[in-house]
Steps between C-alpha positions, in 0.01 A plus 500: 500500500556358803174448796545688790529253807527600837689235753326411780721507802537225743318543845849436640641784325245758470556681763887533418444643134506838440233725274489407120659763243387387185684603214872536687761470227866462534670731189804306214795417685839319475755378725817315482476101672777369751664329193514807268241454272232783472160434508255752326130423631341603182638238348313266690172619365465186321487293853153502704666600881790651649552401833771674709594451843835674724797350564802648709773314668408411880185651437300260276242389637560081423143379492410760279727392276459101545123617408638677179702229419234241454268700341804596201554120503083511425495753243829609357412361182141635480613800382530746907772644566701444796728780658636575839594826586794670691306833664841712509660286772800362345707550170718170532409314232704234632352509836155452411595206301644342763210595734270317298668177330320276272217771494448480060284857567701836415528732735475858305688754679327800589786714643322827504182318638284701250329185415466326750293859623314487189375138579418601859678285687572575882548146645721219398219208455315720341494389087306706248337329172380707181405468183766582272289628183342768720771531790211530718543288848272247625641356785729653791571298810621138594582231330192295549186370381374865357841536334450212265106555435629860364742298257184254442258754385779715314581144309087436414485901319379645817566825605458443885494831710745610767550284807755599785559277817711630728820381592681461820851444403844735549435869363658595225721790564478795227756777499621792301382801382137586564406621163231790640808690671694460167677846344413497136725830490828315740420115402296442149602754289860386554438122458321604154765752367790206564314194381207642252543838363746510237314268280157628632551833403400749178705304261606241664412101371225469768121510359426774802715779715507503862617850522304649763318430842175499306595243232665260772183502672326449182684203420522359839259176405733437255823564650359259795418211236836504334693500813314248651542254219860613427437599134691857639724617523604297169743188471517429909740190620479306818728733668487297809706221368830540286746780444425825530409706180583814465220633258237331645123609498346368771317712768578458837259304737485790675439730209225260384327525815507882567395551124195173523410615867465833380292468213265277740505773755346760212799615337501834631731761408384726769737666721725547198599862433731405301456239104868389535454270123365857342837586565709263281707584216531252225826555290308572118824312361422153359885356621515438847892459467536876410556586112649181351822572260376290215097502441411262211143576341331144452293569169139555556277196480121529433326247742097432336256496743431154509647159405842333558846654437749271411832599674727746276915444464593856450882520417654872644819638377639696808756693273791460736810574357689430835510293758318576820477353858085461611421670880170395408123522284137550497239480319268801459145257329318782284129290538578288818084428455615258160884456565547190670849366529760609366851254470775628386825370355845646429636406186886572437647634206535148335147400531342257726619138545303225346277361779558148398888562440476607853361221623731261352765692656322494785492108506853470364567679846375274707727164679559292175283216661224758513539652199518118322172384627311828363641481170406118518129582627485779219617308223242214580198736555602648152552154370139359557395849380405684838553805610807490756371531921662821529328530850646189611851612417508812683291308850763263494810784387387798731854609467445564138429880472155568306620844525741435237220397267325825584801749368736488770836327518788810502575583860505888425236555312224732650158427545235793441153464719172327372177606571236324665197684784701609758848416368664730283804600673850336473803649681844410623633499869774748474854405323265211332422515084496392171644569166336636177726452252456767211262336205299292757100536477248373669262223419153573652208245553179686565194350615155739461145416643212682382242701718184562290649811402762578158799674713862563384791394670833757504743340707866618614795294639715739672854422600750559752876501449823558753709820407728385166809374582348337870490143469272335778727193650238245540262362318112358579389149353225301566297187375190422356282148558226430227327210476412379172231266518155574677197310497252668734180260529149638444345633841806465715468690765885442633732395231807458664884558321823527612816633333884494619738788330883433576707758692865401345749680653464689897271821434273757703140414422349884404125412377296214415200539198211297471331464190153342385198602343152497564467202646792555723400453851845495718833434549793458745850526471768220687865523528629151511870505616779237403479398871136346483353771700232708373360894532216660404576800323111668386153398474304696276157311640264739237696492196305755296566555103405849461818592770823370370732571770827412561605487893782601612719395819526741802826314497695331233500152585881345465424140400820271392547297165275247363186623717140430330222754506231312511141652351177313656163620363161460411263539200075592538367388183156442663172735509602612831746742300355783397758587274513160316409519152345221437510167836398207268821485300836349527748818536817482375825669412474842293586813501154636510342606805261217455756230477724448819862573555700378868794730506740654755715776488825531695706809527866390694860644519780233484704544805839457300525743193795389291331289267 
């Protein structure tokens, strides 16, 4: 445990500082940096000082932040923390980056200024330093000699008590909604029955229902944790960079701060006469798409309680004795609480292809130059007995489609929705779909994780077709990048990988898919054009393996032949990662949530349809 010491302040200062409050903790939060990448504070815990000081442009106060400079140059690599803050007053990235060049400290942008209230800063010289294995602050004021004795006696084990000096720098301006005038009846009830209440609901996936003034306010400490550190609503993006998406599931900034500011305020529900989320109706059917034309019963599987599932290949005959056009598909998962992913492959009457016929093909398709050199680098690999670098083929041929590999290949063929948290839906624009030719079946890879409990899984696949006779005119494609060889080093905290999938012909970019495991820690997605220029299409800063969501465009993005998407993300194989089965090993590729995949997913329709 750490001794108490109380910091004597300075004659020259006493009489600015303000009244100790021992014991004044700022709660879990996280915030996006100027540069995109999301910083979680508990994840810090293993540093002895977070020091955090505002920034805004034309309002910084310089020797503030000369101060902070030096002392990062001191201590940045004696494990504290370094942050500056935006309180709310911009949302260009861009523009604080070029407000503060050559500064190496992020800037984490608090646009709904909920932290930068929690910390309790008014001024901007005023920096606050705390202890990030109790959140509990120890220093609040300027960046001077009482600043860095609080990052002193945190660094000796000390668990110094609270010391504010006050600051006479610019105010810092708060605005918005002030959360004791709040409306839980016109203004939280609402915010929870669009974002929260059809999964927190009787029956629903959540672990708890918010179904009522009463359980709201119940659940209010918790529904203030999770928005402040972004875990909820589930699978957010950086929506202020990018395109658009159109199911995205951010809040607001404003919603976050009525809801936060609220639940500070007391979370009252008083003045209410009126509980409007007592008044929603939940359909009781399990298809969201209305009653599907074709509903194929997966047989039951018996999950044990404990122990690992290897993945199950479960061949389904669909019994089709026609052909028929796909509007679309869902999965209905009978034990979502074991059923993890779920991919699923067509497979036409004639049976699937051979994946490595496929991928000669696939070669033989290439430039003849091309295609020579990877026979030659195969042949010599198999020569001397090695396994051919099947991962160096496909960085160096992104325009070889691994999606051929995974089933694909005839231009009609229909695709029938996967299952994954949060993504069990597929479905056609209108006049768009694929063919089921009569004898085709499905081929479906099923990946179950136990719970503690013995549970049985009943799943359905339901599908959608057009009217017989009404053939869609267009058809959607889409690519797949994989990479093939990972070596994740023991306690990384930031593995970093990149991937480029090839976009051959012009198409409208639908959705992009990430896909890791549990060491995944983010990615981003870059459209490289033939031109040289470059375009950021999503950032997916908390990449999160229990939500495997696929995001689609507000907009279909029109992007001409020969593009590259590229993938750029990271790996946490360290301690740090809560999820992370086990930080002292070497992680590599597998198909088990403890191995590592780096995939992306691409949905896109080809401009010209003839081929």
């Amino acid at each position: 445990m750490r001794t108490v010491v109380r910091l004597v302040l300075l004659t020259l200062t006493a009489a600015a500082s303000s009244a100790l409050h021992a014991g004044e903790r700022v709660g879990d939060f996280a915030l996006i940096d100027h540069t995109g990448y999301q910083h979680h504070m508990s994840w810090y815990d293993d540093h002895d000082a977070v020091v955090i000081l505002p920034q805004a442009v034309g309002g910084t106060d310089q020797a503030s932040l000369s101060a902070l400079q030096a002392l990062y140059n001191q201590y940045a690599d004696q494990d504290v923390a370094f942050f500056l803050i935006n309180p709310g007053q911009q949302t260009d990235r861009q523009a604080v980056a070029q407000a503060i060049p050559n500064v190496p400290i992020p800037v984490l942008m608090d646009d709904a200024q909920l932290v930068s209230e929690a910390l309790g800063l008014t001024h901007m010289d005023q920096a606050v330093v705390y202890d990030p294995a109790t959140f509990e602050v120890v220093y609040r004021g300027p960046v001077q000699a009482q600043l860095e004795q609080a990052v002193r006696s945190l660094k000796a084990g000390e668990s110094p008590e609270l010391m504010q000096v006050a600051s006479q720098g610019q105010m810092i301006q708060y605005g918005g909604v002030d959360g004791a005038a709040v409306s839980y009846q016109d203004e939280i009830a609402p915010i929870i029955a669009e974002n929260c209440a059809e999964c927190h609901r009787a029956g629903g996936i959540a672990p708890f229902a918010m179904d009522s003034n009463l359980a709201v306010q119940g659940w209010s400490p918790m529904i203030r944790e999770v928005v402040m550190t972004k875990r909820m609503p589930p699978g957010q993006i950086d929506n202020k960079v990018g395109h658009q998406i159109k199911n995205e599931m951010n809040l607001s900034d404003e919603e976050m701060q009525t809801l936060v500011r609220w639940i500070d305020a007391g979370a009252s529900v008083e003045g209410s006469d009126q509980d409007p989320l007592t008044e929603l109706v939940w359909s009781d059917t399990k298809w969201t798409m209305g009653t599907p034309d074709l509903i194929i019963k997966v047989p039951p599987q018996t999950i044990p309680a404990t122990g690992v599932v290897d993945y199950m290949d479960i061949p389904i005959d669909l019994g089709l004795t026609q052909d028929r056009w796909v509007k679309g598909s869902e999965v209905a998962p009978g034990s979502p609480e074991v059923l993890h992913h779920i991919i699923t492959t067509v497979v036409p009457p004639e049976g699937r292809a051979d994946p490595q016929t496929a991928f000669i093909q696939a070669i033989n398709s290439l430039p003849e130059e091309r295609a020579a050199a990877i026979r030659a680098q195969m042949f010599a690999a198999m020569a001397a007995g090695e396994q051919p670098d099947i991962d160096r083929i496909f960085r160096e041929n992104p325009d070889i489609d691994v999606g051929v590999l995974l089933g694909g290949g005839d231009a009609d063929q229909a695709s029938v929705a996967g299952y994954a948290p949060g993504n069990a839906v597929s479905w056609n624009p209108d006049g768009v779909g694929g063919l089921l030719r009569a004898g085709s079946g499905l081929s479906l890879q099923m990946h179950y994780t136990t719970t503690g409990k013995e549970m049985t899984d009943a799943t359905e696949i339901g599908i959608y077709f057009y009217p017989e006779g009404e053939v869609p005119a267009e058809r959607m494609s889409g690519g797949v990048g994989n990479a093939f060889t990972i070596s994740i080093p023991p306690q990384a905290k930031d593995h970093e990988m990149q991937l480029v999938t090839f976009v051959p012909e012009e198409a409208e970019i639908r959705s992009l898919m990430p896909h890791m495991h549990f060491r995944g820690k983010r990615m981003k997605f870059i459209a490289q054009y033939p031109d040289g220029s470059e375009e950021l299409l999503l950032s997916v800063p908390a990449y999160s393996f229990n939500w495997q969501l696929s995001h689609e465009l507000a907009e279909p993005l029109r992007v001409p032949a020969g593009t590259k998407i590229l993938a750029v993300g990271a790996f946490d194989n360290s301690a740090q990662n809560r999820f992370n089965p086990d930080p002292a090993t070497e992680v590599n590729w597998g198909e088990q949530s403890w191995e590592e995949m780096f995939m992306g997913f691409y949905e896109w329709k080809l401009v010209s349809q003839t081929d």
